[in-house]
Amino acid sequence: MIRKIVSGKGIFAKKAQPANEADKQVVTDLLDTLRANSEVCVGMAANMIGVNKSIIVVSAGPFQFAMINPVITKKSGEYKTQESCLSLIGVRPCIRYDEIEVDYLDQNFKPQHGKYTGWTAQIIQHEIDHCNGVVI
């Protein structure tokens, strides 16, 4: 189901709670909402649709995938950039890393470990910040 995007810094003010298998519908709704906003958005966190759970979805080219309870375990290649967000007005400076490794659960709640670089890594970092209560 496509959900309404929640706006404002308040939605990122607290750290998201860990997700569990009871949150499968949230994963589906988040993927549906990302696809519906694909012309203006490349990633979303569950708090952007009003659910305070640690779930993100990422668009990597033609593919969209979910990361449940993602944790960055390794990062390298620090750089400065600017980012915008569908839930916030304006562009803000931030620090990102060109290469990251992430432990997470996939859409079927199976443990995964992934290595990401470049633009995909940047999207993942942005969305994990949202889960961690960081306003970008």
PDB file of N, CA, C and O in Angstrom, residues 9-10 18 28 33 43 51 66 71 74 84 111 122 132:
ATOM      1  N   LYS A   9      11.305  17.730  10.835  1.00  0.00           N
ATOM      2  CA  LYS A   9      12.423  17.173  11.591  1.00  0.00           C
ATOM      3  C   LYS A   9      11.982  16.271  12.742  1.00  0.00           C
ATOM      4  O   LYS A   9      12.715  15.380  13.148  1.00  0.00           O
ATOM      5  N   GLY A  10      10.777  16.490  13.258  1.00  0.00           N
ATOM      6  CA  GLY A  10      10.296  15.725  14.406  1.00  0.00           C
ATOM      7  C   GLY A  10      10.265  14.224  14.188  1.00  0.00           C
ATOM      8  O   GLY A  10      10.465  13.451  15.120  1.00  0.00           O
ATOM      9  N   PRO A  18      13.880  -1.627  16.774  1.00  0.00           N
ATOM     10  CA  PRO A  18      14.177  -2.773  15.904  1.00  0.00           C
ATOM     11  C   PRO A  18      12.882  -3.356  15.319  1.00  0.00           C
ATOM     12  O   PRO A  18      11.855  -3.413  15.995  1.00  0.00           O
ATOM     13  N   THR A  28       6.574  -3.970   2.913  1.00  0.00           N
ATOM     14  CA  THR A  28       5.835  -3.907   1.654  1.00  0.00           C
ATOM     15  C   THR A  28       5.339  -2.486   1.371  1.00  0.00           C
ATOM     16  O   THR A  28       5.490  -1.977   0.262  1.00  0.00           O
ATOM     17  N   THR A  33       5.664   2.618  -1.528  1.00  0.00           N
ATOM     18  CA  THR A  33       5.747   4.077  -1.454  1.00  0.00           C
ATOM     19  C   THR A  33       6.983   4.595  -2.166  1.00  0.00           C
ATOM     20  O   THR A  33       6.927   5.614  -2.869  1.00  0.00           O
ATOM     21  N   GLY A  43      15.473   6.590  -1.835  1.00  0.00           N
ATOM     22  CA  GLY A  43      15.533   5.791  -0.618  1.00  0.00           C
ATOM     23  C   GLY A  43      14.540   6.318   0.393  1.00  0.00           C
ATOM     24  O   GLY A  43      14.140   7.481   0.344  1.00  0.00           O
ATOM     25  N   VAL A  51       6.156   5.239  10.680  1.00  0.00           N
ATOM     26  CA  VAL A  51       6.389   4.019  11.455  1.00  0.00           C
ATOM     27  C   VAL A  51       7.803   4.073  12.032  1.00  0.00           C
ATOM     28  O   VAL A  51       8.781   4.125  11.294  1.00  0.00           O
ATOM     29  N   ALA A  66      14.949  -3.920   0.376  1.00  0.00           N
ATOM     30  CA  ALA A  66      14.752  -3.535   1.775  1.00  0.00           C
ATOM     31  C   ALA A  66      15.931  -3.990   2.618  1.00  0.00           C
ATOM     32  O   ALA A  66      16.558  -5.012   2.336  1.00  0.00           O
ATOM     33  N   VAL A  71      22.908  -2.161  10.048  1.00  0.00           N
ATOM     34  CA  VAL A  71      24.000  -1.619  10.855  1.00  0.00           C
ATOM     35  C   VAL A  71      25.242  -1.554   9.975  1.00  0.00           C
ATOM     36  O   VAL A  71      25.641  -2.575   9.398  1.00  0.00           O
ATOM     37  N   LYS A  74      31.475  -1.352   8.607  1.00  0.00           N
ATOM     38  CA  LYS A  74      32.767  -0.911   8.100  1.00  0.00           C
ATOM     39  C   LYS A  74      32.531   0.244   7.139  1.00  0.00           C
ATOM     40  O   LYS A  74      31.533   0.248   6.401  1.00  0.00           O
ATOM     41  N   SER A  84      19.531  16.264   0.071  1.00  0.00           N
ATOM     42  CA  SER A  84      18.175  16.703   0.348  1.00  0.00           C
ATOM     43  C   SER A  84      17.371  15.480   0.766  1.00  0.00           C
ATOM     44  O   SER A  84      17.857  14.353   0.695  1.00  0.00           O
ATOM     45  N   PRO A 111      19.362 -13.108   7.588  1.00  0.00           N
ATOM     46  CA  PRO A 111      20.565 -12.288   7.779  1.00  0.00           C
ATOM     47  C   PRO A 111      21.369 -12.138   6.483  1.00  0.00           C
ATOM     48  O   PRO A 111      21.541 -13.106   5.731  1.00  0.00           O
ATOM     49  N   GLN A 122      25.861   5.898  -0.453  1.00  0.00           N
ATOM     50  CA  GLN A 122      25.401   7.185   0.074  1.00  0.00           C
ATOM     51  C   GLN A 122      23.922   7.129   0.457  1.00  0.00           C
ATOM     52  O   GLN A 122      23.536   7.615   1.522  1.00  0.00           O
ATOM     53  N   ASN A 132      18.559   6.215  12.917  1.00  0.00           N
ATOM     54  CA  ASN A 132      19.312   6.502  14.135  1.00  0.00           C
ATOM     55  C   ASN A 132      18.968   7.846  14.758  1.00  0.00           C
ATOM     56  O   ASN A 132      19.642   8.306  15.684  1.00  0.00           O
TER      57      ASN A 132
END
